[in-house]
Coordinates of C-alpha atoms in Angstrom, one line a residue:
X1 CA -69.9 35.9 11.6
X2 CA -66.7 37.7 10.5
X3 CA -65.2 36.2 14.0
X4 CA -65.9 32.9 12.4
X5 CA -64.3 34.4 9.4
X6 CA -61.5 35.7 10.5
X7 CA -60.2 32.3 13.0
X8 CA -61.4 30.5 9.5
X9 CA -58.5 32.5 7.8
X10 CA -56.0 32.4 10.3
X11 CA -56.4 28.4 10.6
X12 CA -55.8 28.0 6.6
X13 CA -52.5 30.4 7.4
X14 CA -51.5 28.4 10.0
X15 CA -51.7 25.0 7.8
X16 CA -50.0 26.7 5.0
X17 CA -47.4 28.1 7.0
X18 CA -46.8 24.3 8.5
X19 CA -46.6 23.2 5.1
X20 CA -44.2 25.7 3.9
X21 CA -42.1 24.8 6.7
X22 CA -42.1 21.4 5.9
X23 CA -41.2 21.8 2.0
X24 CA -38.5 24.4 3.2
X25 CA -36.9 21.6 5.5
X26 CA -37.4 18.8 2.5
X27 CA -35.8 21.3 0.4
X28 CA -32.8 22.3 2.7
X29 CA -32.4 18.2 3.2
X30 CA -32.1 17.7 -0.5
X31 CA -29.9 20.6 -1.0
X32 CA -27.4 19.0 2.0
X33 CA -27.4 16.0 0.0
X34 CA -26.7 17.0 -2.9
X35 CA -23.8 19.3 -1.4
X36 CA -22.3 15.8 0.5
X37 CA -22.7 13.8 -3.3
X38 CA -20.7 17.2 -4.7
X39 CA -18.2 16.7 -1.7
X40 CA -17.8 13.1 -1.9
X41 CA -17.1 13.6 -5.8
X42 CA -14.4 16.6 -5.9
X43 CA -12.4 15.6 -2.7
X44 CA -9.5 14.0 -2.4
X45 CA -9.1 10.7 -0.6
X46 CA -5.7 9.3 1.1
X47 CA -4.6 6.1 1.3
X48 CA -1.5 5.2 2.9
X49 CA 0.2 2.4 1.7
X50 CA 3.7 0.9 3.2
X51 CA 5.9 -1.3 1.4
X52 CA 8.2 -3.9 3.4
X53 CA 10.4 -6.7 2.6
X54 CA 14.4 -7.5 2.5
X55 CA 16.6 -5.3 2.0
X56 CA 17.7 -5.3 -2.5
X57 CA 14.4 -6.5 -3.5
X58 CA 13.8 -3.5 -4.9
X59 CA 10.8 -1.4 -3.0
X60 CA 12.4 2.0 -3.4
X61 CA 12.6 1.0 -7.2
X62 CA 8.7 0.2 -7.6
X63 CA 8.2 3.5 -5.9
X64 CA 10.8 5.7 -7.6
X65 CA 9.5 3.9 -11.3
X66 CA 5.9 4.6 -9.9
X67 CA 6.5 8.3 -8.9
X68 CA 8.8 9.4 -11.3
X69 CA 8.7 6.9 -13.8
X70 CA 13.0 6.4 -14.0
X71 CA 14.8 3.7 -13.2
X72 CA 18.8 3.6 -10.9
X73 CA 20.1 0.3 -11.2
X74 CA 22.6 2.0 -8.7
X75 CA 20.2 3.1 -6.3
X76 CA 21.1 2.7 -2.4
X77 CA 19.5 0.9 0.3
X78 CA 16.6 3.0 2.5
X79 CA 17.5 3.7 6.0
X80 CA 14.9 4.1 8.4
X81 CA 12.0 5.2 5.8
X82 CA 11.2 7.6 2.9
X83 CA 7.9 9.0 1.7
X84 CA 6.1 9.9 -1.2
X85 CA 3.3 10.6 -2.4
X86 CA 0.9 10.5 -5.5
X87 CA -2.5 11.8 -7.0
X88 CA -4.4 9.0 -9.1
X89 CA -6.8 10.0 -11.0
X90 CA -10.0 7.3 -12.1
X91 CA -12.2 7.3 -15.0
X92 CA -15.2 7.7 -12.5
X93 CA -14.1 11.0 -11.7
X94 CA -13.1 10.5 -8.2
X95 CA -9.1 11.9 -7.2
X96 CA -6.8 9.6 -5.0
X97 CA -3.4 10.6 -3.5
X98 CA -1.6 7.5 -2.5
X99 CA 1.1 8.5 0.3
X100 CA 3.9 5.4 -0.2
X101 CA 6.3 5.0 2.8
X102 CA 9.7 2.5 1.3
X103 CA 10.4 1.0 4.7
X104 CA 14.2 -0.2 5.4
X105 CA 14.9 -3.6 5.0
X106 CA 17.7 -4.4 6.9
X107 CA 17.5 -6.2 10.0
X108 CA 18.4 -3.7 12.2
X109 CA 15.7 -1.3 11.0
X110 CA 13.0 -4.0 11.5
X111 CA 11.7 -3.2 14.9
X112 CA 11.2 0.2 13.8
X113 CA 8.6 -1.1 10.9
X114 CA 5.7 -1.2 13.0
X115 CA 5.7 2.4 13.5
X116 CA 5.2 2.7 10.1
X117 CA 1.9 0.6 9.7
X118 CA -0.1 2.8 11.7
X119 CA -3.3 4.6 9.9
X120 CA -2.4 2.6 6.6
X121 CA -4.9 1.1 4.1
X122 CA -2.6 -1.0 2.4
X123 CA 0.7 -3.1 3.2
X124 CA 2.7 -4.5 0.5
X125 CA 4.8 -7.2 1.0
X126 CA 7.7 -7.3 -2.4
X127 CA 10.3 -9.9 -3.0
X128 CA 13.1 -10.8 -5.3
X129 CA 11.7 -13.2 -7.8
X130 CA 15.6 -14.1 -8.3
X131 CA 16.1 -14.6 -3.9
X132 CA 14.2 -17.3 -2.7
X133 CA 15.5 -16.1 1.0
X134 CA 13.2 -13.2 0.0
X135 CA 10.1 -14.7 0.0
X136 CA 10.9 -17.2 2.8
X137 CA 11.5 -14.0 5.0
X138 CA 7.7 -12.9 4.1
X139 CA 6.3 -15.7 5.0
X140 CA 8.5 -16.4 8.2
X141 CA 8.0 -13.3 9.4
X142 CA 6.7 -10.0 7.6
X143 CA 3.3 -11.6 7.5
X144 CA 3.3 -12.0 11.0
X145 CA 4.1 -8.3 12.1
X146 CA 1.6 -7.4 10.0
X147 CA -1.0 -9.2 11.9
X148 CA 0.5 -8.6 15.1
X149 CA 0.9 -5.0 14.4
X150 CA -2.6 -4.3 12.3
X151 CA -6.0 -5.1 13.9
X152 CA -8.4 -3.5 11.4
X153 CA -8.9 -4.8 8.0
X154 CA -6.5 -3.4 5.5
X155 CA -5.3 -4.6 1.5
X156 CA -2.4 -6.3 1.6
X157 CA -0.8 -7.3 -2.2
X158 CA 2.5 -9.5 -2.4
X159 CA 4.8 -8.6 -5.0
X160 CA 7.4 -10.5 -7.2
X161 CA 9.8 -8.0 -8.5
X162 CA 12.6 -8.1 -10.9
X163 CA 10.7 -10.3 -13.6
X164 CA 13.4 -8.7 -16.2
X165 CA 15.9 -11.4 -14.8
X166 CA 12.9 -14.3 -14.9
X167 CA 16.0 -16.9 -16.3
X168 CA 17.4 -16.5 -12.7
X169 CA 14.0 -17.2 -11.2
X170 CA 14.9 -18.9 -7.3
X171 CA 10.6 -18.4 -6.4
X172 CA 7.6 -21.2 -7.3
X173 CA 5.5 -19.1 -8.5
X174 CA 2.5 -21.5 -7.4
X175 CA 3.9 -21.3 -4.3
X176 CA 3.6 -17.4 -3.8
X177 CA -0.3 -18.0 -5.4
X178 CA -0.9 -20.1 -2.5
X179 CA 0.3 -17.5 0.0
X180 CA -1.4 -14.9 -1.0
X181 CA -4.5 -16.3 -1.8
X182 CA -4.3 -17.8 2.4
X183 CA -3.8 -14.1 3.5
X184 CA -6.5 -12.7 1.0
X185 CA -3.7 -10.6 -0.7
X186 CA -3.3 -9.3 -4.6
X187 CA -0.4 -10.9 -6.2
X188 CA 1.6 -9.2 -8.7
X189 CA 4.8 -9.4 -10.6
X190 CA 6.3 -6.4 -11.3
X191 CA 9.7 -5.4 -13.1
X192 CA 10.8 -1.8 -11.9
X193 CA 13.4 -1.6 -15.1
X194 CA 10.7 -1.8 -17.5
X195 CA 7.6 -0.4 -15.4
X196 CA 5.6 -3.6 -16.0
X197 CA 2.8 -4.0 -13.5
X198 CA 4.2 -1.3 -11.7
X199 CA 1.2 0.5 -12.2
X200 CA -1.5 -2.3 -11.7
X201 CA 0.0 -2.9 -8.2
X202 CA -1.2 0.5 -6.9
X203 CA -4.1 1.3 -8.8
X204 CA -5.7 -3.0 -8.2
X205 CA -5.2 -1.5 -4.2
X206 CA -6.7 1.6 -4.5
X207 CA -9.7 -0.5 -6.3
X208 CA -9.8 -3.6 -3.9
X209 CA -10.0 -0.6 -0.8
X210 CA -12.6 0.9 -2.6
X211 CA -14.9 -1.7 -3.7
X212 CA -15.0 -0.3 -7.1
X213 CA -16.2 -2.7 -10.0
X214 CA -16.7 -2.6 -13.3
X215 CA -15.4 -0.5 -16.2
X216 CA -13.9 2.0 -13.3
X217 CA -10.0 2.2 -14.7
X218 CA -6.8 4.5 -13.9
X219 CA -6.2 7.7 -15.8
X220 CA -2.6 7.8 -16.3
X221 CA -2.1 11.5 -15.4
X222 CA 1.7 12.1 -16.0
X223 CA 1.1 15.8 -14.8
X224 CA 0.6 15.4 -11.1
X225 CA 2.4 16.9 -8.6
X226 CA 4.4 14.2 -6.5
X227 CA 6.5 14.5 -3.3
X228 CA 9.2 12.5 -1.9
X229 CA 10.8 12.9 1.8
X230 CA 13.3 11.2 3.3
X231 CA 12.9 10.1 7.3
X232 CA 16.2 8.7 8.2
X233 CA 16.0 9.3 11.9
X234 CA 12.7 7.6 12.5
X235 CA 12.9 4.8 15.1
X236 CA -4.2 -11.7 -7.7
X237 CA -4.0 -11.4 -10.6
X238 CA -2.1 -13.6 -13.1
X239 CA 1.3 -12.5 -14.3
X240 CA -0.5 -11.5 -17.9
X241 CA -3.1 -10.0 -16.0
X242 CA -3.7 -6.5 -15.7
X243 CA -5.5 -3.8 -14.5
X244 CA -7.2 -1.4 -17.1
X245 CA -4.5 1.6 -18.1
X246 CA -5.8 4.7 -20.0
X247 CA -3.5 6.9 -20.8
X248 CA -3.6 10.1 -22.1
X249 CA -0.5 10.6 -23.6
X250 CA 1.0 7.8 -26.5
X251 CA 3.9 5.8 -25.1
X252 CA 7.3 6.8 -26.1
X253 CA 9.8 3.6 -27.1
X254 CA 12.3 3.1 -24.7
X255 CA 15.5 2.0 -25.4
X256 CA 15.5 -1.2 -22.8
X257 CA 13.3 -3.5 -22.3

C-alpha cells in the first residue's frame, strides 16, 4: 500500500514537473518577444538613399538644405560622390538615419554611378525645373541605369528643384506626373533656397519604404548629429501637397523667400 503510495506521488511530481516546464518555456517565449518588440522599437534603422541627375540641378543643395539647413548659391559641382548622413525621428517612436550619397553629375563621372546604387533603399532622380535638358536626361537615361543596375525593389521619387525661379519654368509639369507615376515614383518639387519640400522628399521615402500609414509624421529634431564625407576618388504628391511636419521648435523668419 505505501508502494502504491509512494509511485502515486512521484507520478503527480512528474506531471507537475512537465507542466512547470512547459509554463517556464511559454514564459521565456513571451519574454523573447517582448525583448524583439523592445528591439525593434529603440533601434535604429538605415536607409541609404542616392541622389542622381545632371550636373547644376542642384542635389548637393537639397542635401546640404536638408542636413544643415543653409543654403550656397555658390556652391561647386560634386566630383565622384559625397555622403552624409541623418537621424529622423517619427511621431511613432521609431529612429531613422538616412545615409544620402550626392552623386556627380557630369558625364564623365556617370559610369562610376552604379557603384553607388548598391545596398540602397531609395534612388532619387532631381532635375532643374528651369532645364528641360534636365529631365530629358532622366528619362533618356537615368531611369534606365537604374533598372539595369537595381534588381530588388527600391523607392524611387523624382524631383523638380529650383521652384523659387518657377517664371523660368522649361518642364510640363504633367509631363513629369506621367513619368513618375509609369515608374511608381513620388514626385516632388522642391526649392533648396527656401527649404520648401525639402523635407517632405525624405521623410514621404522613408514612409513609402516603410509602409507606414496614418497619422505617423516626422519630428523635426534640429538637434541631431549629422555627418558629411567627401569620396572624390571613388570610381506623388501635388506641388501643394505635403507630408505632415511637427516641429518642435517655432520657425524663425528668414530674410528670403
Amino acid at each position: 500500500k505505501c508502494y502504491l503510495y509512494l509511485n502515486l506521488l512521484n507520478y503527480i511530481i512528474f506531471i507537475n514537473n512537465k507542466y512547470l516546464c512547459l509554463m517556464l518555456i511559454l514564459l521565456k517565449i513571451k519574454k523573447l518577444k517582448k525583448f524583439s518588440k523592445m528591439i525593434d522599437d529603440t533601434d535604429e534603422v538605415v536607409l541609404k538613399i542616392v541622389l542622381i541627375g545632371e550636373a547644376g540641378v542642384g542635389k548637393t543643395s537639397i542635401i546640404s538644405n536638408f542636413i544643415d539647413n543653409r543654403f550656397d548659391s555658390n556652391i561647386q559641382s560634386s566630383i565622384g560622390a559625397s555622403f552624409s548622413s541623418k537621424t529622423l525621428s517619427f511621431s511613432n517612436g521609431k529612429n531613422i538615419k538616412v545615409e544620402l550619397w550626392d552623386t556627380a553629375g557630369q558625364e564623365r563621372y556617370r559610369s562610376l554611378t552604379r557603384i553607388f546604387f548598391h545596398n540602397s533603399a531609395a534612388v532619387v532622380l532631381v532635375y532643374d525645373i528651369t532645364y528641360k535638358q534636365s529631365f530629358e536626361e532622366l528619362k533618356n537615361y537615368w531611369i534606365g541605369e537604374i533598372k539595369e543596375a537595381i534588381e530588388k525593389k527600391i523607392v524611387l521619387a523624382v524631383v523638380g528643384n529650383k521652384l523659387d525661379l518657377m517664371e523660368n519654368e522649361e518642364v510640363n509639369e504633367e509631363e513629369v506626373r506621367e513619368f513618375a507615376k509609369k515608374n511608381n515614383a513620388l514626385f516632388f518639387q522642391t526649392s533648396a533656397k527656401s527649404s520648401k519640400g525639402i523635407k517632405d522628399v525624405f521623410a514621404g521615402i522613408v514612409l513609402k519604404y516603410k509602409g507606414w500609414k496614418g497619422n505617423v509624421i516626422l519630428v523635426d529634431n534640429n538637434n541631431n548629429e549629422n555627418q558629411t564625407e567627401e569620396y572624390n576618388d571613388c570610381p506623388s504628391p501635388k506641388r501643394n501637397d505635403s507630408f505632415l511636419l511637427q516641429n518642435n521648435k517655432k520657425n524663425k523668419k528668414k530674410k528670403c523667400c
